[in-house]
Amino acid sequence: MSTLTIIDPVSRIEGHLKVEIEIDAGVITNAKMCGTLFRGFEQLIKGRAPEDAPIITQRICGVCPISHAQASVMAIEGVTQWTPDRNARLLRNLILGANFIQSHILHFYVLSAVDFTPGPQHAPWTPSWDTDIRSGLGSVMDHFTDALTARRQAHEMGALFSGKMPHAASNVPGGVTAFVTSEKINAFQEYLTILNDFIKNTYIPDVERIGDVYGDYLNIGVGPENLLAFGAFEDDGSSRLFPGGYLEAGQTVASADFNSSDITEYVTHSWYEDDAGRTPSQGDTRMKFPKDDAYSWVKSPRLFDKSYETGPLARMKVCGDYTGGVSVLDRHLARAYEALKIGQAMNRWLENLQTGSACDPDYPKGSGSGEGLTEAPRGALGHWISVGDDGKISNYQVVTPTCWNASPRDDKGIPGPLEHALIGVPVINEKQPIEALRVVHSFDPCLACAVHVFRPSGEQVTEIPPGAQYGR
Ligand code: NFE
Ligand code: MG
């Protein structure tokens, strides 16, 4: 007899997520990811000037705003197929890199580490679950305040060229409005050296220490094993630090042979009108609630009608740097190694940066459509814009990484990557399903930015009371 356990809300993520798991004989046999927020950004942006889009879409999220700015300016510039000069590209890379580094450090120390090791024995880390917390990781939480400092430093570093953080003021269609001086380059370099040292000598060893004690998590939480990256961090010409591509289960060499018309968003199990799957450039966001068989405000994006995991692990496997598996631990390890790869590339970009301005306010504008495919800390991010003859936005669609990872079932009933990864996970204590949280947190989900919060009613089940999982 299976029992239903609901974790609502899942804490130590961004935004509001409910997870429903069925457990039978100590194993998760079914899982549903329910995004319990409605996000109306795609609607409220219609009718506005394209230049408003990077400003507004950054407010989707305080953790990955630079990626939204980047996707948005790429989409707008793509309407007239205009590309910025090298200095603007380097500045965008440096601001985006700073945002990735702060996000990855935040995710590990603030959102994930206490899944594995006790936090300080006071609020907000207590009360906490005590199931399957193993010893031997002593120093990890000793680095908690150092991690907060490092995260602040990453924000301060990015703000040297973005104007402020978290929401950048300088990344606009036409380039980056920051005026580069040698003083700013030197200040950026000082921060970067400190952060690369922290990533190399503290963050990576701490993640590897978790691997030493929780080696079984190299086999737990395996997703669909289809991995997708849009690619990001353009340098010269076609070279990017992370190429775009996809890998399917069993493949070791990624294919770049896809484009956004191969993506379809399904809403069969989401609270939206129109059950036909649509490609994002033709996408549509009209609420429908209640709706039979729907259980999430998240849509179900699919590539080639298959479910794909996206994120640091996908990027690191697509570019060939990471050759391990697709588990909870692999996600944490790939994220930490990726932070160093980005930090080291930032040294090169900074060296090549020229002083002066990097913005062309006279970049060509026009009507038509454009897309911005890039990467956010949590994975592949796409913005699609249509601009009418009046110069105003007639349609705008956003597909975030968490839409891929935390998607509900699609029209064929194929579970989203996180749902897939939860099925088969062993659970020691149904009242404290720490194993499920470890799987969920390894994807670093973000369900941000609602216009209203909604809580569905359902039949009585085991419910984890809010507060009980603050610590883990
Ligand atoms: Ni709100 Fe984000 C990232 C984007 S979420 S954190 O990374 O886009 O999927
Ligand atoms: Mg969307």
Tab-separated table of C-alpha atoms and ligand atoms in Angstrom:
chain	number	residue	atom	x	y	z
A	1	MET	CA	0.000	0.000	0.000
A	2	SER	CA	1.537	3.260	-1.015
A	3	THR	CA	1.258	6.413	1.048
A	4	LEU	CA	1.180	9.935	-0.265
A	5	THR	CA	3.560	12.476	1.238
A	6	ILE	CA	3.373	16.150	0.396
A	7	ILE	CA	6.199	18.590	0.964
A	8	ASP	CA	4.630	22.025	0.683
A	9	PRO	CA	6.368	24.367	0.451
A	10	VAL	CA	9.752	22.908	-0.370
A	11	SER	CA	12.094	25.212	1.525
A	12	ARG	CA	15.583	26.346	0.544
A	13	ILE	CA	14.632	26.968	-3.064
A	14	GLU	CA	13.483	30.158	-4.711
A	15	GLY	CA	9.771	30.528	-5.323
A	16	HIS	CA	6.976	28.153	-4.358
A	17	LEU	CA	7.079	24.468	-5.080
A	18	LYS	CA	5.005	21.580	-3.812
A	19	VAL	CA	6.221	18.026	-4.245
A	20	GLU	CA	3.885	15.055	-3.980
A	21	ILE	CA	5.499	11.666	-3.627
A	22	GLU	CA	3.986	8.224	-3.282
A	23	ILE	CA	6.089	5.851	-1.225
A	24	ASP	CA	5.657	2.087	-1.313
A	25	ALA	CA	7.815	-0.263	0.766
A	26	GLY	CA	10.410	2.455	1.329
A	27	VAL	CA	10.745	3.513	-2.309
A	28	ILE	CA	9.249	6.489	-4.185
A	29	THR	CA	6.921	5.060	-6.806
A	30	ASN	CA	5.386	8.251	-8.161
A	31	ALA	CA	6.144	11.969	-8.020
A	32	LYS	CA	4.467	15.207	-9.043
A	33	MET	CA	6.086	18.622	-9.181
A	34	CYS	CA	3.578	21.392	-8.630
A	35	GLY	CA	4.569	24.993	-9.292
A	36	THR	CA	2.138	26.834	-7.059
A	37	LEU	CA	2.683	30.318	-8.435
A	38	PHE	CA	1.265	31.993	-11.493
A	39	ARG	CA	3.880	34.035	-13.365
A	40	GLY	CA	2.330	36.668	-15.587
A	41	PHE	CA	5.432	38.358	-16.937
A	42	GLU	CA	4.763	37.257	-20.485
A	43	GLN	CA	1.407	38.995	-20.351
A	44	LEU	CA	2.322	42.238	-18.642
A	45	ILE	CA	5.155	42.924	-21.067
A	46	LYS	CA	2.916	43.041	-24.156
A	47	GLY	CA	2.358	46.482	-25.667
A	48	ARG	CA	5.549	47.933	-24.198
A	49	ALA	CA	8.680	49.223	-25.895
A	50	PRO	CA	11.246	46.447	-26.499
A	51	GLU	CA	13.813	48.345	-24.404
A	52	ASP	CA	11.583	47.797	-21.367
A	53	ALA	CA	11.895	44.018	-21.673
A	54	PRO	CA	15.371	43.546	-20.144
A	55	ILE	CA	14.419	45.795	-17.235
A	56	ILE	CA	11.099	44.055	-16.562
A	57	THR	CA	12.159	40.464	-17.194
A	58	GLN	CA	15.072	40.786	-14.769
A	59	ARG	CA	12.400	41.097	-12.071
A	60	ILE	CA	11.359	37.511	-12.806
A	61	CYS	CA	14.091	36.558	-10.391
A	62	GLY	CA	16.645	38.034	-7.992
A	63	VAL	CA	19.049	35.116	-8.348
A	64	CYS	CA	19.422	34.873	-12.142
A	65	PRO	CA	18.407	38.363	-13.376
A	66	ILE	CA	21.516	38.857	-15.480
A	67	SER	CA	20.593	35.829	-17.562
A	68	HIS	CA	17.160	37.319	-18.186
A	69	ALA	CA	18.748	40.630	-19.217
A	70	GLN	CA	21.115	38.748	-21.497
A	71	ALA	CA	18.380	36.634	-23.134
A	72	SER	CA	16.226	39.718	-23.546
A	73	VAL	CA	18.872	41.924	-25.202
A	74	MET	CA	19.822	39.032	-27.495
A	75	ALA	CA	16.176	38.601	-28.515
A	76	ILE	CA	15.751	42.336	-29.179
A	77	GLU	CA	19.021	42.669	-31.100
A	78	GLY	CA	18.065	39.497	-32.983
A	79	VAL	CA	15.027	41.242	-34.507
A	80	THR	CA	17.421	43.073	-36.856
A	81	GLN	CA	20.187	40.457	-36.586
A	82	TRP	CA	22.505	43.011	-35.043
A	83	THR	CA	25.413	41.848	-32.879
A	84	PRO	CA	27.383	43.919	-30.387
A	85	ASP	CA	31.133	44.488	-30.619
A	86	ARG	CA	33.700	42.495	-28.719
A	87	ASN	CA	34.003	44.803	-25.722
A	88	ALA	CA	30.254	44.642	-25.126
A	89	ARG	CA	30.342	40.840	-25.413
A	90	LEU	CA	33.197	40.647	-22.907
A	91	LEU	CA	31.416	42.957	-20.488
A	92	ARG	CA	28.228	40.901	-20.770
A	93	ASN	CA	30.260	37.744	-20.088
A	94	LEU	CA	31.893	39.280	-17.027
A	95	ILE	CA	28.605	40.465	-15.532
A	96	LEU	CA	26.937	37.129	-16.304
A	97	GLY	CA	29.911	35.201	-14.906
A	98	ALA	CA	29.703	37.153	-11.638
A	99	ASN	CA	26.030	36.231	-11.448
A	100	PHE	CA	26.733	32.515	-12.005
A	101	ILE	CA	29.431	32.461	-9.312
A	102	GLN	CA	27.222	34.063	-6.662
A	103	SER	CA	24.337	31.742	-7.577
A	104	HIS	CA	26.389	28.537	-7.364
A	105	ILE	CA	27.959	29.497	-4.024
A	106	LEU	CA	24.530	30.434	-2.668
A	107	HIS	CA	23.047	27.159	-3.863
A	108	PHE	CA	25.619	24.947	-2.243
A	109	TYR	CA	26.146	26.585	1.145
A	110	VAL	CA	22.745	28.160	1.807
A	111	LEU	CA	20.316	25.896	-0.027
A	112	SER	CA	21.920	22.443	-0.127
A	113	ALA	CA	24.676	21.754	2.418
A	114	VAL	CA	22.281	21.177	5.302
A	115	ASP	CA	20.704	18.323	3.355
A	116	PHE	CA	23.906	16.490	4.281
A	117	THR	CA	25.338	17.967	7.470
A	118	PRO	CA	23.802	19.666	10.533
A	119	GLY	CA	23.438	23.425	10.443
A	120	PRO	CA	24.096	25.573	13.520
A	121	GLN	CA	21.861	24.445	16.357
A	122	HIS	CA	19.614	27.503	16.425
A	123	ALA	CA	16.946	29.135	14.260
A	124	PRO	CA	16.582	29.176	11.301
A	125	TRP	CA	18.377	25.828	11.065
A	126	THR	CA	16.315	24.251	13.839
A	127	PRO	CA	14.012	22.413	14.181
A	128	SER	CA	15.404	20.123	11.548
A	129	TRP	CA	15.214	16.586	10.321
A	130	ASP	CA	17.763	14.124	11.660
A	131	THR	CA	17.230	11.155	9.352
A	132	ASP	CA	20.363	9.897	7.592
A	133	ILE	CA	22.602	12.816	8.517
A	134	ARG	CA	26.085	11.300	8.443
A	135	SER	CA	29.166	12.486	10.281
A	136	GLY	CA	32.484	13.391	8.701
A	137	LEU	CA	31.577	16.671	7.034
A	138	GLY	CA	32.449	18.909	9.963
A	139	SER	CA	34.084	21.826	8.198
A	140	VAL	CA	31.475	22.363	5.487
A	141	MET	CA	29.147	24.503	7.588
A	142	ASP	CA	32.176	26.253	9.130
A	143	HIS	CA	32.513	27.892	5.718
A	144	PHE	CA	28.932	29.180	5.737
A	145	THR	CA	29.759	32.788	6.642
A	146	ASP	CA	32.761	32.767	4.286
A	147	ALA	CA	30.338	31.711	1.569
A	148	LEU	CA	28.009	34.616	2.378
A	149	THR	CA	30.999	36.964	2.100
A	150	ALA	CA	32.047	35.390	-1.206
A	151	ARG	CA	28.536	35.758	-2.567
A	152	ARG	CA	28.471	39.441	-1.592
A	153	GLN	CA	31.865	39.913	-3.232
A	154	ALA	CA	30.562	38.326	-6.450
A	155	HIS	CA	27.687	40.825	-6.434
A	156	GLU	CA	30.065	43.739	-5.797
A	157	MET	CA	32.309	42.497	-8.605
A	158	GLY	CA	29.429	42.296	-11.100
A	159	ALA	CA	28.130	45.717	-10.039
A	160	LEU	CA	31.391	47.333	-11.162
A	161	PHE	CA	30.111	46.908	-14.720
A	162	SER	CA	26.386	46.330	-14.244
A	163	GLY	CA	25.742	49.493	-12.210
A	164	LYS	CA	24.102	47.513	-9.445
A	165	MET	CA	23.185	43.995	-8.448
A	166	PRO	CA	21.132	41.911	-8.413
A	167	HIS	CA	19.220	43.670	-11.232
A	168	ALA	CA	21.646	45.141	-13.760
A	169	ALA	CA	21.119	48.653	-15.074
A	170	SER	CA	23.757	48.567	-17.803
A	171	ASN	CA	22.964	45.567	-20.039
A	172	VAL	CA	20.749	47.149	-22.685
A	173	PRO	CA	19.990	46.557	-26.348
A	174	GLY	CA	23.006	48.038	-28.151
A	175	GLY	CA	25.636	46.943	-25.642
A	176	VAL	CA	26.668	47.729	-22.091
A	177	THR	CA	26.447	51.293	-20.828
A	178	ALA	CA	29.264	50.940	-18.282
A	179	PHE	CA	32.323	53.078	-19.018
A	180	VAL	CA	35.351	50.831	-18.572
A	181	THR	CA	38.338	52.302	-16.759
A	182	SER	CA	41.590	50.668	-15.693
A	183	GLU	CA	40.572	51.294	-12.058
A	184	LYS	CA	37.430	49.218	-12.567
A	185	ILE	CA	39.371	46.472	-14.328
A	186	ASN	CA	41.827	46.328	-11.414
A	187	ALA	CA	39.031	46.273	-8.838
A	188	PHE	CA	37.252	43.499	-10.765
A	189	GLN	CA	40.495	41.520	-10.904
A	190	GLU	CA	40.961	41.780	-7.146
A	191	TYR	CA	37.517	40.341	-6.498
A	192	LEU	CA	37.973	37.652	-9.129
A	193	THR	CA	41.244	36.443	-7.626
A	194	ILE	CA	39.621	36.147	-4.191
A	195	LEU	CA	36.601	34.309	-5.610
A	196	ASN	CA	38.611	31.882	-7.714
A	197	ASP	CA	40.638	31.091	-4.618
A	198	PHE	CA	37.427	30.443	-2.645
A	199	ILE	CA	35.988	28.227	-5.396
A	200	LYS	CA	39.214	26.230	-5.768
A	201	ASN	CA	40.244	25.866	-2.146
A	202	THR	CA	36.922	25.856	-0.272
A	203	TYR	CA	33.847	25.282	-2.445
A	204	ILE	CA	35.138	22.415	-4.609
A	205	PRO	CA	36.786	20.532	-1.690
A	206	ASP	CA	33.576	20.891	0.357
A	207	VAL	CA	31.450	19.404	-2.434
A	208	GLU	CA	33.964	16.595	-2.922
A	209	ARG	CA	33.837	15.933	0.830
A	210	ILE	CA	30.106	15.308	0.488
A	211	GLY	CA	30.943	12.849	-2.252
A	212	ASP	CA	33.292	10.988	0.125
A	213	VAL	CA	30.562	10.498	2.741
A	214	TYR	CA	27.490	10.174	0.518
A	215	GLY	CA	28.954	8.143	-2.355
A	216	ASP	CA	25.628	6.327	-2.785
A	217	TYR	CA	24.241	9.589	-4.191
A	218	LEU	CA	26.224	8.938	-7.356
A	219	ASN	CA	23.428	6.479	-8.129
A	220	ILE	CA	20.451	8.309	-6.646
A	221	GLY	CA	18.289	10.862	-8.422
A	222	VAL	CA	19.137	9.945	-11.998
A	223	GLY	CA	16.926	11.895	-14.394
A	224	PRO	CA	15.870	11.058	-17.947
A	225	GLU	CA	19.572	11.230	-18.957
A	226	ASN	CA	18.684	13.567	-21.811
A	227	LEU	CA	20.676	16.749	-21.307
A	228	LEU	CA	20.223	20.119	-22.988
A	229	ALA	CA	22.289	23.312	-23.140
A	230	PHE	CA	21.575	26.400	-25.250
A	231	GLY	CA	25.163	27.554	-24.691
A	232	ALA	CA	26.531	30.896	-23.484
A	233	PHE	CA	29.466	33.223	-22.906
A	234	GLU	CA	30.327	34.313	-26.441
A	235	ASP	CA	33.858	35.366	-27.069
A	236	ASP	CA	34.942	35.745	-30.674
A	237	GLY	CA	32.880	34.716	-33.651
A	238	SER	CA	31.228	31.402	-32.997
A	239	SER	CA	33.364	30.400	-30.006
A	240	ARG	CA	31.526	30.098	-26.723
A	241	LEU	CA	32.732	28.865	-23.356
A	242	PHE	CA	29.700	26.566	-23.291
A	243	PRO	CA	28.500	25.403	-26.689
A	244	GLY	CA	24.835	24.657	-27.258
A	245	GLY	CA	23.922	21.013	-27.718
A	246	TYR	CA	22.086	18.018	-26.431
A	247	LEU	CA	22.996	14.535	-25.281
A	248	GLU	CA	20.657	11.590	-25.027
A	249	ALA	CA	21.047	8.624	-22.695
A	250	GLY	CA	24.158	6.638	-23.562
A	251	GLN	CA	25.669	9.289	-25.867
A	252	THR	CA	29.006	10.875	-25.026
A	253	VAL	CA	29.344	13.350	-27.897
A	254	ALA	CA	26.790	16.143	-27.963
A	255	SER	CA	24.849	17.151	-31.045
A	256	ALA	CA	24.204	20.799	-31.836
A	257	ASP	CA	21.632	19.869	-34.443
A	258	PHE	CA	18.519	21.510	-33.028
A	259	ASN	CA	16.812	24.841	-33.060
A	260	SER	CA	13.997	26.390	-31.137
A	261	SER	CA	11.325	25.150	-33.555
A	262	ASP	CA	12.172	21.648	-32.239
A	263	ILE	CA	10.907	22.776	-28.817
A	264	THR	CA	7.260	22.413	-27.882
A	265	GLU	CA	5.612	23.590	-24.672
A	266	TYR	CA	2.725	21.405	-23.524
A	267	VAL	CA	0.077	22.527	-21.050
A	268	THR	CA	-2.067	19.389	-20.743
A	269	HIS	CA	-1.226	19.201	-17.010
A	270	SER	CA	-0.770	22.932	-16.462
A	271	TRP	CA	-3.410	25.532	-15.644
A	272	TYR	CA	-3.444	27.150	-19.091
A	273	GLU	CA	-5.815	27.311	-22.034
A	274	ASP	CA	-5.071	25.632	-25.321
A	275	ASP	CA	-4.022	22.040	-25.102
A	276	ALA	CA	-2.131	22.050	-28.381
A	277	GLY	CA	1.613	22.093	-27.846
A	278	ARG	CA	3.200	25.280	-29.156
A	279	THR	CA	6.709	26.238	-30.080
A	280	PRO	CA	7.833	29.101	-27.809
A	281	SER	CA	7.926	31.795	-30.530
A	282	GLN	CA	4.191	31.109	-31.050
A	283	GLY	CA	3.563	30.615	-27.338
A	284	ASP	CA	0.521	31.661	-25.422
A	285	THR	CA	-0.084	32.331	-21.717
A	286	ARG	CA	-3.767	32.287	-20.778
A	287	MET	CA	-4.750	30.940	-17.391
A	288	LYS	CA	-7.376	28.237	-17.002
A	289	PHE	CA	-8.228	27.274	-13.482
A	290	PRO	CA	-9.611	24.884	-12.428
A	291	LYS	CA	-8.706	22.398	-15.116
A	292	ASP	CA	-9.021	18.621	-15.132
A	293	ASP	CA	-5.713	16.761	-14.745
A	294	ALA	CA	-3.731	19.981	-14.274
A	295	TYR	CA	-1.469	20.268	-11.238
A	296	SER	CA	1.079	23.020	-11.948
A	297	TRP	CA	1.506	26.565	-13.204
A	298	VAL	CA	4.714	25.384	-14.876
A	299	LYS	CA	4.402	24.374	-18.530
A	300	SER	CA	6.138	21.311	-19.997
A	301	PRO	CA	8.798	22.231	-22.543
A	302	ARG	CA	10.074	19.283	-24.554
A	303	LEU	CA	12.761	18.966	-27.236
A	304	PHE	CA	11.896	16.500	-30.005
A	305	ASP	CA	8.939	15.584	-27.755
A	306	LYS	CA	11.309	14.252	-25.085
A	307	SER	CA	12.013	15.417	-21.567
A	308	TYR	CA	15.436	17.056	-21.100
A	309	GLU	CA	17.343	17.997	-17.959
A	310	THR	CA	19.189	21.278	-18.133
A	311	GLY	CA	21.695	22.972	-15.824
A	312	PRO	CA	25.405	22.958	-14.943
A	313	LEU	CA	25.635	19.183	-15.356
A	314	ALA	CA	24.136	19.401	-18.855
A	315	ARG	CA	26.506	22.240	-19.790
A	316	MET	CA	29.557	20.452	-18.416
A	317	LYS	CA	28.652	17.186	-20.167
A	318	VAL	CA	27.716	18.843	-23.458
A	319	CYS	CA	31.069	20.681	-23.554
A	320	GLY	CA	32.857	17.451	-22.627
A	321	ASP	CA	34.447	18.655	-19.377
A	322	TYR	CA	32.457	16.342	-17.106
A	323	THR	CA	32.334	12.643	-17.807
A	324	GLY	CA	30.553	11.314	-14.718
A	325	GLY	CA	26.910	10.289	-14.390
A	326	VAL	CA	23.608	12.124	-13.995
A	327	SER	CA	22.891	11.856	-10.262
A	328	VAL	CA	22.434	14.089	-7.210
A	329	LEU	CA	26.185	14.199	-6.566
A	330	ASP	CA	27.069	14.659	-10.217
A	331	ARG	CA	24.885	17.793	-10.269
A	332	HIS	CA	26.649	19.271	-7.221
A	333	LEU	CA	30.120	18.386	-8.515
A	334	ALA	CA	29.520	19.685	-12.041
A	335	ARG	CA	28.132	22.945	-10.620
A	336	ALA	CA	31.261	23.500	-8.507
A	337	TYR	CA	33.664	22.616	-11.342
A	338	GLU	CA	31.701	24.878	-13.661
A	339	ALA	CA	32.114	27.798	-11.232
A	340	LEU	CA	35.900	27.435	-11.549
A	341	LYS	CA	35.769	27.090	-15.336
A	342	ILE	CA	33.789	30.330	-15.551
A	343	GLY	CA	35.994	32.121	-13.007
A	344	GLN	CA	39.119	31.192	-14.954
A	345	ALA	CA	37.590	32.260	-18.272
A	346	MET	CA	36.703	35.583	-16.652
A	347	ASN	CA	40.434	36.212	-16.125
A	348	ARG	CA	40.914	35.942	-19.894
A	349	TRP	CA	37.913	38.128	-20.726
A	350	LEU	CA	39.116	40.772	-18.281
A	351	GLU	CA	42.589	40.766	-19.849
A	352	ASN	CA	41.080	41.408	-23.271
A	353	LEU	CA	38.725	44.148	-22.124
A	354	GLN	CA	39.464	47.612	-23.531
A	355	THR	CA	38.866	50.818	-21.631
A	356	GLY	CA	36.150	53.125	-22.908
A	357	SER	CA	32.502	52.710	-23.813
A	358	ALA	CA	30.818	49.602	-25.190
A	359	CYS	CA	27.367	50.696	-26.217
A	360	ASP	CA	25.878	51.723	-29.549
A	361	PRO	CA	22.641	53.580	-28.860
A	362	ASP	CA	22.010	53.722	-32.625
A	363	TYR	CA	21.841	49.953	-33.109
A	364	PRO	CA	19.212	49.188	-35.777
A	365	LYS	CA	15.639	48.672	-34.545
A	366	GLY	CA	12.795	47.129	-36.459
A	367	SER	CA	9.718	44.966	-36.412
A	368	GLY	CA	9.640	41.195	-36.604
A	369	SER	CA	10.757	38.481	-34.259
A	370	GLY	CA	13.906	37.578	-32.380
A	371	GLU	CA	15.072	34.956	-29.943
A	372	GLY	CA	17.667	35.000	-27.193
A	373	LEU	CA	18.944	31.556	-26.291
A	374	THR	CA	21.492	31.607	-23.502
A	375	GLU	CA	22.259	30.013	-20.158
A	376	ALA	CA	21.207	30.867	-16.631
A	377	PRO	CA	22.882	29.331	-13.569
A	378	ARG	CA	20.111	26.684	-13.565
A	379	GLY	CA	20.312	25.898	-17.257
A	380	ALA	CA	19.024	26.741	-20.717
A	381	LEU	CA	17.078	30.000	-20.868
A	382	GLY	CA	15.133	31.331	-23.850
A	383	HIS	CA	13.324	34.603	-24.513
A	384	TRP	CA	11.247	35.088	-27.668
A	385	ILE	CA	10.031	38.519	-28.783
A	386	SER	CA	7.690	39.728	-31.522
A	387	VAL	CA	7.714	43.435	-32.321
A	388	GLY	CA	4.807	44.916	-34.304
A	389	ASP	CA	4.904	47.651	-36.942
A	390	ASP	CA	4.109	50.143	-34.179
A	391	GLY	CA	7.462	49.259	-32.569
A	392	LYS	CA	5.737	47.720	-29.537
A	393	ILE	CA	6.014	44.172	-28.185
A	394	SER	CA	3.163	42.080	-29.602
A	395	ASN	CA	4.218	38.791	-27.988
A	396	TYR	CA	6.872	37.772	-25.475
A	397	GLN	CA	7.631	34.264	-24.240
A	398	VAL	CA	10.097	33.052	-21.632
A	399	VAL	CA	11.114	29.451	-21.009
A	400	THR	CA	13.307	29.166	-17.929
A	401	PRO	CA	15.543	26.247	-16.933
A	402	THR	CA	13.233	25.295	-14.100
A	403	CYS	CA	10.368	25.019	-16.617
A	404	TRP	CA	12.349	22.151	-18.132
A	405	ASN	CA	13.512	20.554	-14.894
A	406	ALA	CA	10.375	20.927	-12.755
A	407	SER	CA	7.856	20.470	-15.544
A	408	PRO	CA	4.764	18.363	-14.975
A	409	ARG	CA	3.852	15.493	-17.274
A	410	ASP	CA	3.391	16.398	-20.927
A	411	ASP	CA	0.494	15.492	-23.230
A	412	LYS	CA	1.853	11.944	-23.602
A	413	GLY	CA	2.218	11.509	-19.843
A	414	ILE	CA	6.043	11.678	-19.921
A	415	PRO	CA	7.169	12.977	-16.517
A	416	GLY	CA	9.398	16.030	-16.178
A	417	PRO	CA	13.094	15.439	-15.323
A	418	LEU	CA	12.645	16.017	-11.603
A	419	GLU	CA	9.589	13.780	-11.428
A	420	HIS	CA	11.598	11.130	-13.264
A	421	ALA	CA	14.598	11.539	-10.932
A	422	LEU	CA	12.441	11.071	-7.823
A	423	ILE	CA	10.899	7.781	-8.909
A	424	GLY	CA	12.876	4.856	-7.487
A	425	VAL	CA	14.560	6.874	-4.728
A	426	PRO	CA	14.718	4.960	-1.406
A	427	VAL	CA	13.183	6.699	1.631
A	428	ILE	CA	14.153	5.617	5.144
A	429	ASN	CA	11.586	7.666	7.068
A	430	GLU	CA	8.358	8.718	5.355
A	431	LYS	CA	7.891	11.550	7.861
A	432	GLN	CA	11.281	12.967	6.956
A	433	PRO	CA	11.832	12.230	3.249
A	434	ILE	CA	15.261	13.847	3.208
A	435	GLU	CA	16.229	11.748	0.198
A	436	ALA	CA	13.541	13.463	-1.896
A	437	LEU	CA	14.753	16.895	-0.804
A	438	ARG	CA	18.304	15.999	-1.782
A	439	VAL	CA	17.103	15.089	-5.260
A	440	VAL	CA	14.987	18.234	-5.608
A	441	HIS	CA	17.736	20.540	-4.322
A	442	SER	CA	20.359	19.006	-6.617
A	443	PHE	CA	18.484	20.599	-9.554
A	444	ASP	CA	18.529	24.002	-7.784
A	445	PRO	CA	14.916	24.749	-8.746
A	446	CYS	CA	13.577	28.284	-8.865
A	447	LEU	CA	9.824	28.903	-9.082
A	448	ALA	CA	10.006	32.639	-8.802
A	449	CYS	CA	7.924	35.726	-9.386
A	450	ALA	CA	4.221	35.331	-9.015
A	451	VAL	CA	1.374	37.698	-9.465
A	452	HIS	CA	-0.638	35.663	-7.070
A	453	VAL	CA	-0.185	32.634	-4.886
A	454	PHE	CA	-2.544	29.748	-5.076
A	455	ARG	CA	-2.965	26.770	-2.830
A	456	PRO	CA	-5.055	23.881	-4.134
A	457	SER	CA	-7.188	21.839	-1.792
A	458	GLY	CA	-6.727	18.096	-1.792
A	459	GLU	CA	-7.470	15.000	0.168
A	460	GLN	CA	-5.773	14.606	3.527
A	461	VAL	CA	-2.310	13.171	3.346
A	462	THR	CA	0.881	13.270	5.358
A	463	GLU	CA	1.898	16.898	5.277
A	464	ILE	CA	5.275	18.155	6.396
A	465	PRO	CA	4.483	21.224	8.515
A	466	PRO	CA	6.114	24.469	7.425
A	467	GLY	CA	9.115	25.110	9.642
A	468	ALA	CA	9.918	21.466	10.201
A	469	GLN	CA	12.156	21.445	7.186
A	470	TYR	CA	13.857	24.794	7.639
A	471	GLY	CA	17.010	23.032	8.656
A	472	ARG	CA	16.704	20.544	5.845
B	1	NFE	NI1	15.146	32.326	-10.512
B	1	NFE	FE1	16.668	31.229	-13.095
B	1	NFE	C1	18.206	30.506	-13.194
B	1	NFE	C2	16.292	31.474	-14.846
B	1	NFE	S1	15.230	29.676	-12.936
B	1	NFE	S2	16.891	31.402	-10.883
B	1	NFE	O1	19.249	30.083	-13.098
B	1	NFE	O2	16.022	31.720	-15.918
B	1	NFE	O3	14.910	28.452	-13.819
B	2	MG	MG	6.961	30.754	-20.408
